[in-house]
N, CA, C and O of each residue as an XYZ file, in Angstrom:
512
protein
N     -22.584      4.425      2.347
C     -21.381      4.119      3.097
C     -20.949      5.357      3.889
O     -20.767      6.426      3.305
N     -20.787      5.228      5.196
C     -20.405      6.404      5.997
C     -18.954      6.806      5.749
O     -18.104      5.971      5.438
N     -18.694      8.100      5.893
C     -17.314      8.580      5.785
C     -16.542      8.196      7.031
O     -17.114      8.077      8.115
N     -15.248      8.004      6.877
C     -14.383      7.708      8.010
C     -14.075      8.991      8.774
O     -14.344     10.095      8.300
N     -13.515      8.826      9.945
C     -13.147      9.967     10.784
C     -12.091     10.830     10.097
O     -11.437     10.410      9.142
N     -11.949     12.029     10.605
C     -10.953     12.962     10.099
C      -9.585     12.296     10.020
O      -9.162     11.629     10.964
N      -8.900     12.472      8.911
C      -7.564     11.914      8.758
C      -7.537     10.625      7.968
O      -6.477     10.207      7.504
N      -8.682      9.988      7.806
C      -8.740      8.763      7.023
C      -9.150      9.096      5.594
O      -9.659     10.179      5.304
N      -8.915      8.147      4.726
C      -9.176      8.323      3.307
C     -10.390      7.492      2.922
O     -10.515      6.342      3.342
N     -11.270      8.056      2.138
C     -12.372      7.278      1.588
C     -12.672      7.779      0.175
O     -12.226      8.853     -0.228
N     -13.429      6.985     -0.557
C     -13.695      7.301     -1.961
C     -14.458      8.618     -2.118
O     -14.094      9.420     -2.978
N     -15.506      8.875     -1.321
C     -16.189     10.169     -1.501
C     -15.253     11.368     -1.358
O     -15.343     12.318     -2.135
N     -14.364     11.334     -0.383
C     -13.448     12.469     -0.204
C     -12.383     12.509     -1.298
O     -11.959     13.592     -1.705
N     -11.945     11.345     -1.781
C     -10.990     11.359     -2.897
C     -11.635     12.003     -4.114
O     -11.016     12.824     -4.790
N     -12.889     11.626     -4.395
C     -13.587     12.211     -5.543
C     -13.810     13.707     -5.341
O     -13.594     14.503     -6.255
N     -14.238     14.076     -4.155
C     -14.467     15.486     -3.857
C     -13.182     16.297     -4.002
O     -13.217     17.450     -4.430
N     -12.063     15.698     -3.649
C     -10.771     16.374     -3.745
C     -10.132     16.301     -5.119
O      -9.054     16.857     -5.330
N     -10.781     15.621     -6.059
C     -10.245     15.530     -7.415
C      -9.044     14.606     -7.543
O      -8.206     14.795     -8.424
N      -8.955     13.612     -6.672
C      -7.832     12.666     -6.717
C      -8.014     11.719     -7.900
O      -9.036     11.041     -8.002
N      -7.036     11.670     -8.783
C      -7.065     10.768     -9.935
C      -6.261      9.501     -9.692
O      -6.606      8.430    -10.192
N      -5.179      9.629     -8.913
C      -4.278      8.505     -8.645
C      -3.956      8.509     -7.156
O      -3.671      9.556     -6.576
N      -4.004      7.325     -6.541
C      -3.704      7.220     -5.117
C      -2.837      5.989     -4.862
O      -3.157      4.892     -5.320
N      -1.737      6.177     -4.129
C      -0.937      5.050     -3.666
C      -1.572      4.506     -2.395
O      -1.920      5.271     -1.495
N      -1.725      3.190     -2.318
C      -2.225      2.522     -1.121
C      -1.097      1.671     -0.565
O      -0.594      0.773     -1.239
N      -0.705      1.957      0.663
C       0.476      1.322      1.251
C       0.106      0.203      2.212
O      -0.751      0.359      3.082
N       0.769     -0.919      2.031
C       0.736     -2.009      2.999
C       1.830     -1.701      4.010
O       2.981     -1.476      3.637
N       1.474     -1.690      5.271
C       2.423     -1.401      6.340
C       2.407     -2.559      7.323
O       1.339     -2.993      7.755
N       3.578     -3.060      7.678
C       3.694     -4.198      8.591
C       3.960     -3.682     10.003
O       4.993     -3.069     10.268
N       3.020     -3.937     10.894
C       3.173     -3.519     12.282
C       4.277     -4.336     12.945
O       4.555     -5.466     12.542
N       4.895     -3.757     13.956
C       6.023     -4.395     14.641
C       5.706     -5.785     15.180
O       6.593     -6.638     15.220
N       4.471     -6.035     15.595
C       4.146     -7.346     16.183
C       4.285     -8.489     15.176
O       4.352     -9.652     15.574
N       4.328     -8.175     13.884
C       4.467     -9.210     12.852
C       5.914     -9.415     12.405
O       6.205    -10.324     11.628
N       6.814     -8.572     12.898
C       8.208     -8.625     12.464
C       9.027     -9.460     13.431
O       8.746     -9.433     14.629
N      10.010    -10.187     12.977
C      10.371    -10.414     11.580
C       9.735    -11.667     10.987
O       9.707    -11.826      9.767
N       9.228    -12.554     11.832
C       8.859    -13.897     11.362
C       7.550    -13.985     10.592
O       7.344    -14.945      9.850
N       6.668    -13.019     10.747
C       5.361    -13.103     10.086
C       5.115    -11.935      9.136
O       3.970    -11.633      8.800
N       6.180    -11.288      8.709
C       6.049    -10.115      7.834
C       5.405    -10.461      6.499
O       4.501     -9.760      6.043
N       5.860    -11.524      5.880
C       5.321    -11.899      4.571
C       3.860    -12.312      4.682
O       3.032    -11.901      3.869
N       3.546    -13.114      5.673
C       2.152    -13.546      5.841
C       1.247    -12.334      6.026
O       0.186    -12.258      5.406
N       1.649    -11.392      6.864
C       0.845    -10.197      7.102
C       0.727     -9.355      5.833
O      -0.332     -8.793      5.553
N       1.802     -9.270      5.075
C       1.771     -8.547      3.803
C       0.715     -9.135      2.880
O      -0.075     -8.401      2.287
N       0.702    -10.453      2.759
C      -0.268    -11.114      1.880
C      -1.697    -10.926      2.377
O      -2.614    -10.766      1.572
N      -1.894    -10.944      3.691
C      -3.230    -10.695      4.244
C      -3.713     -9.293      3.874
O      -4.869     -9.109      3.493
N      -2.829     -8.317      3.986
C      -3.211     -6.941      3.683
C      -3.421     -6.723      2.186
O      -4.291     -5.948      1.789
N      -2.637     -7.397      1.360
C      -2.854     -7.315     -0.090
C      -4.204     -7.925     -0.443
O      -4.920     -7.401     -1.297
N      -4.553     -9.026      0.208
C      -5.867     -9.635     -0.005
C      -6.977     -8.657      0.379
O      -7.968     -8.529     -0.340
N      -6.814     -7.978      1.494
C      -7.785     -6.971      1.935
C      -7.902     -5.852      0.902
O      -9.006     -5.407      0.585
N      -6.770     -5.401      0.380
C      -6.752     -4.367     -0.656
C      -7.560     -4.822     -1.868
O      -8.393     -4.071     -2.376
N      -7.316     -6.052     -2.336
C      -8.035     -6.569     -3.500
C      -9.535     -6.656     -3.240
O     -10.331     -6.353     -4.129
N      -9.933     -7.066     -2.032
C     -11.361     -7.135     -1.704
C     -11.995     -5.748     -1.740
O     -13.120     -5.593     -2.217
N     -11.288     -4.749     -1.244
C     -11.809     -3.378     -1.290
C     -11.938     -2.882     -2.731
O     -12.916     -2.223     -3.082
N     -10.958     -3.201     -3.547
C     -11.028     -2.812     -4.966
C     -12.240     -3.467     -5.622
O     -12.992     -2.810     -6.342
N     -12.430     -4.770     -5.373
C     -13.571     -5.482     -5.956
C     -14.899     -4.913     -5.468
O     -15.840     -4.778     -6.250
N     -14.981     -4.580     -4.186
C     -16.226     -4.047     -3.623
C     -16.540     -2.636     -4.106
O     -17.670     -2.168     -3.964
N     -15.560     -1.966     -4.666
C     -15.731     -0.580     -5.123
C     -15.324     -0.409     -6.579
O     -14.858      0.659     -6.977
N     -15.499     -1.457     -7.371
C     -14.986     -1.468     -8.740
C     -15.606     -0.412     -9.656
O     -15.049     -0.119    -10.714
N     -16.725      0.152     -9.278
C     -17.299      1.223    -10.093
C     -16.563      2.548     -9.904
O     -16.679      3.456    -10.726
N     -15.806      2.646     -8.812
C     -15.157      3.909     -8.467
C     -13.635      3.886     -8.506
O     -13.004      4.934     -8.640
N     -13.042      2.704     -8.392
C     -11.584      2.618     -8.237
C     -11.062      1.370     -8.940
O     -11.751      0.352     -9.014
N      -9.842      1.460     -9.455
C      -9.271      0.343    -10.203
C      -7.781      0.206     -9.896
O      -7.054      1.199     -9.877
N      -7.332     -1.021     -9.656
C      -5.901     -1.281     -9.490
C      -5.210     -1.036    -10.821
O      -5.662     -1.513    -11.862
N      -4.120     -0.296    -10.781
C      -3.338     -0.038    -11.990
C      -1.886     -0.421    -11.735
O      -1.393     -0.347    -10.610
N      -1.218     -0.830    -12.802
C       0.185     -1.220    -12.673
C       1.084     -0.521    -13.685
O       2.290     -0.763    -13.719
N       0.497      0.351    -14.516
C       1.317      1.103    -15.461
C       0.588      2.383    -15.883
O      -0.584      2.587    -15.566
N       1.300      3.217    -16.589
C       0.776      4.530    -16.978
C      -0.490      4.424    -17.827
O      -1.451      5.159    -17.603
N      -0.493      3.510    -18.801
C      -1.668      3.374    -19.662
C      -2.909      2.992    -18.865
O      -4.007      3.462    -19.164
N      -2.744      2.145    -17.858
C      -3.883      1.760    -17.025
C      -4.377      2.934    -16.177
O      -5.572      3.048    -15.903
N      -3.464      3.795    -15.767
C      -3.877      5.006    -15.041
C      -4.784      5.842    -15.936
O      -5.854      6.278    -15.513
N      -4.355      6.059    -17.161
C      -5.140      6.858    -18.103
C      -6.495      6.208    -18.376
O      -7.515      6.896    -18.420
N      -6.512      4.872    -18.562
C      -7.770      4.157    -18.812
C      -8.729      4.308    -17.637
O      -9.916      4.575    -17.826
N      -8.213      4.138    -16.429
C      -9.060      4.266    -15.236
C      -9.642      5.670    -15.148
O     -10.831      5.838    -14.878
N      -8.813      6.669    -15.372
C      -9.282      8.052    -15.280
C     -10.305      8.377    -16.365
O     -11.282      9.082    -16.108
N     -10.084      7.866    -17.577
C     -11.064      8.083    -18.652
C     -12.415      7.463    -18.300
O     -13.464      7.970    -18.699
N     -12.379      6.357    -17.546
C     -13.609      5.677    -17.125
C     -14.216      6.325    -15.879
O     -15.215      5.839    -15.349
N     -13.611      7.421    -15.412
C     -14.125      8.111    -14.238
C     -13.762      7.447    -12.926
O     -14.406      7.680    -11.903
N     -12.725      6.616    -12.958
C     -12.309      5.892    -11.757
C     -11.006      6.449    -11.195
O     -10.208      7.057    -11.908
N     -10.818      6.226     -9.919
C      -9.552      6.543     -9.270
C      -8.591      5.406     -9.572
O      -8.958      4.237     -9.454
N      -7.377      5.731     -9.957
C      -6.343      4.724    -10.218
C      -5.630      4.416     -8.902
O      -5.093      5.317     -8.258
N      -5.626      3.150     -8.508
C      -5.012      2.723     -7.247
C      -3.697      2.012     -7.522
O      -3.653      1.041     -8.278
N      -2.629      2.498     -6.908
C      -1.313      1.877     -7.039
C      -0.967      1.236     -5.700
O      -0.992      1.895     -4.660
N      -0.647     -0.039     -5.735
C      -0.339     -0.799     -4.525
C       1.138     -0.656     -4.172
O       2.010     -0.840     -5.021
N       1.409     -0.326     -2.912
C       2.788     -0.153     -2.452
C       2.975     -0.827     -1.098
O       2.010     -1.182     -0.421
N       4.233     -0.994     -0.722
C       4.577     -1.589      0.569
C       5.588     -0.683      1.255
O       6.576     -0.267      0.650
N       5.330     -0.381      2.527
C       6.256      0.429      3.322
C       7.143     -0.494      4.141
O       6.687     -1.109      5.105
N       8.401     -0.589      3.761
C       9.367     -1.398      4.503
C       9.663     -2.720      3.823
O       8.753     -3.463      3.455
N      10.939     -3.004      3.659
C      11.379     -4.224      2.990
C      11.247     -5.485      3.818
O      11.611     -6.564      3.351
N      10.730     -5.378      5.049
C      10.573     -6.578      5.888
C       9.705     -7.622      5.212
O       9.861     -8.819      5.454
N       8.789     -7.171      4.364
C       7.886     -8.090      3.674
C       8.644     -9.116      2.839
O       8.151    -10.221      2.615
N       9.832     -8.759      2.380
C      10.611     -9.667      1.531
C      11.240    -10.807      2.318
O      11.560    -11.854      1.756
N      11.416    -10.604      3.604
C      12.071    -11.590      4.465
C      13.393    -12.075      3.866
O      13.748    -13.248      3.982
N      14.119    -11.145      3.220
C      15.437    -11.444      2.685
C      15.453    -12.246      1.398
O      16.510    -12.740      1.006
N      14.315    -12.394      0.726
C      14.216    -13.250     -0.456
C      13.746    -12.428     -1.658
O      12.609    -11.958     -1.681
N      14.617    -12.253     -2.654
C      14.238    -11.486     -3.840
C      13.145    -12.168     -4.652
O      12.448    -11.511     -5.425
N      12.987    -13.474     -4.486
C      11.878    -14.174     -5.135
C      10.536    -13.629     -4.671
O       9.582    -13.566     -5.446
N      10.468    -13.237     -3.410
C       9.240    -12.639     -2.872
C       8.950    -11.323     -3.587
O       7.791    -11.014     -3.866
N       9.984    -10.551     -3.883
C       9.805     -9.296     -4.613
C       9.159     -9.553     -5.974
O       8.256     -8.822     -6.382
N       9.614    -10.578     -6.667
C       9.036    -10.912     -7.972
C       7.568    -11.318     -7.837
O       6.744    -10.946     -8.673
N       7.239    -12.072     -6.803
C       5.847    -12.480     -6.576
C       4.980    -11.266     -6.244
O       3.868    -11.136     -6.757
N       5.483    -10.385     -5.392
C       4.725     -9.185     -5.043
C       4.481     -8.316     -6.276
O       3.417     -7.712     -6.413
N       5.455     -8.257     -7.159
C       5.276     -7.520     -8.412
C       4.127     -8.128     -9.217
O       3.286     -7.408     -9.754
N       4.100     -9.459     -9.294
C       3.016    -10.138    -10.013
C       1.659     -9.878     -9.363
O       0.630     -9.904    -10.038
N       1.656     -9.628     -8.059
C       0.413     -9.318     -7.345
C      -0.008     -7.858     -7.513
O      -1.073     -7.457     -7.042
N       0.828     -7.069     -8.182
C       0.451     -5.691     -8.471
C       1.211     -4.627     -7.714
O       0.960     -3.438     -7.913
N       2.133     -5.015     -6.852
C       2.911     -4.028     -6.096
C       3.850     -3.301     -7.059
O       4.579     -3.931     -7.825
N       3.822     -1.960     -7.010
C       4.677     -1.184     -7.891
C       5.612     -0.243     -7.152
O       6.401      0.461     -7.783
N       5.541     -0.216     -5.837
C       6.440      0.610     -5.048
C       6.737     -0.120     -3.752
O       5.831     -0.611     -3.079
N       8.022     -0.188     -3.408
C       8.443     -0.798     -2.148
C       9.514      0.091     -1.543
O      10.552      0.326     -2.161
N       9.269      0.586     -0.341
C      10.315      1.333      0.346
C      11.188      0.333      1.085
O      10.687     -0.660      1.612
N      12.469      0.585      1.126
C      13.381     -0.353      1.782
C      13.280     -0.288      3.293
O      13.501     -1.282      3.985
N      12.945      0.884      3.797
C      12.813      1.051      5.242
C      11.619      1.940      5.509
O      11.107      2.612      4.614
N      11.192      1.930      6.740
C      10.104      2.795      7.158
C      10.514      3.417      8.471
O      10.950      2.716      9.383
N      10.380      4.713      8.577
C      10.856      5.432      9.752
C       9.855      5.314     10.888
O       8.782      5.917     10.850
N      10.210      4.542     11.886
C       9.384      4.412     13.083
C       9.876      5.417     14.107
O      11.080      5.577     14.304
N       8.955      6.082     14.747
C       9.334      7.076     15.744
C       9.457      6.482     17.138
O       9.733      7.201     18.098
N       9.255      5.176     17.254
C       9.409      4.523     18.553
C      10.892      4.405     18.875
O      11.672      3.931     18.050
N      11.275      4.828     20.052
C      12.697      4.879     20.403
C      13.339      3.503     20.460
O      14.547      3.381     20.256
N      12.555      2.457     20.736
C      13.142      1.127     20.832
C      13.075      0.360     19.518
O      13.459     -0.809     19.470
N      12.595      0.995     18.450
C      12.480      0.325     17.167
C      13.845      0.197     16.504
O      14.622      1.151     16.467
N      14.122     -0.980     15.988
C      15.383     -1.214     15.281
C      15.160     -1.241     13.768
O      16.092     -1.492     13.004
N      13.923     -0.981     13.339
C      13.590     -1.049     11.923
C      14.355     -0.047     11.082
O      14.597     -0.296      9.901
N      14.743      1.081     11.661
C      15.370      2.139     10.894
C      16.891      2.052     10.868
O      17.539      2.847     10.188
N      17.461      1.115     11.584
C      18.906      1.065     11.656
C      19.440      2.377     12.180
O      19.004      2.852     13.229
N      20.374      2.966     11.466
C      20.996      4.206     11.929
C      20.124      5.430     11.708
O      20.501      6.526     12.122
N      18.962      5.279     11.065
C      18.103      6.441     10.868
C      17.628      7.024     12.191
O      17.240      8.192     12.240
N      17.649      6.239     13.264
C      17.272      6.773     14.577
C      18.169      7.936     14.970
O      17.756      8.815     15.727
N      19.383      7.945     14.465
C      20.312      9.015     14.799
C      19.861     10.355     14.237
O      20.289     11.406     14.715
N      19.001     10.325     13.228
C      18.544     11.558     12.596
C      17.433     12.237     13.377
O      17.123     13.399     13.115
N      16.833     11.550     14.316
C      15.689     12.116     15.054
C      16.123     13.069     16.136
O      15.282     13.624     16.842
């Protein structure tokens, strides 16, 4: 498997760098907001699961501390699934519960976009 370009993450470089635990973030691009945020989130989670399955000898999805330790003892990288931006919830806390069942363990409420016309950050644009 070829390495990705500079700046990207791949398993050989994670191993070379001694990475034991890595957060993998689902990020929703602006073109999917607001009406298709959840659908896009699920597509990306599916992609994440396929990558985990295709690389199961090297990496394992973990959802708690004990699983991190088990993965590391087995010589695997522990992968924690996260989501950048609460748009994925589409205002429904039931979606949060489902995402948790799918393995998501970190969700940021907002994501700082540097695009001047982005409204995703609310008043955070004032900080730039």
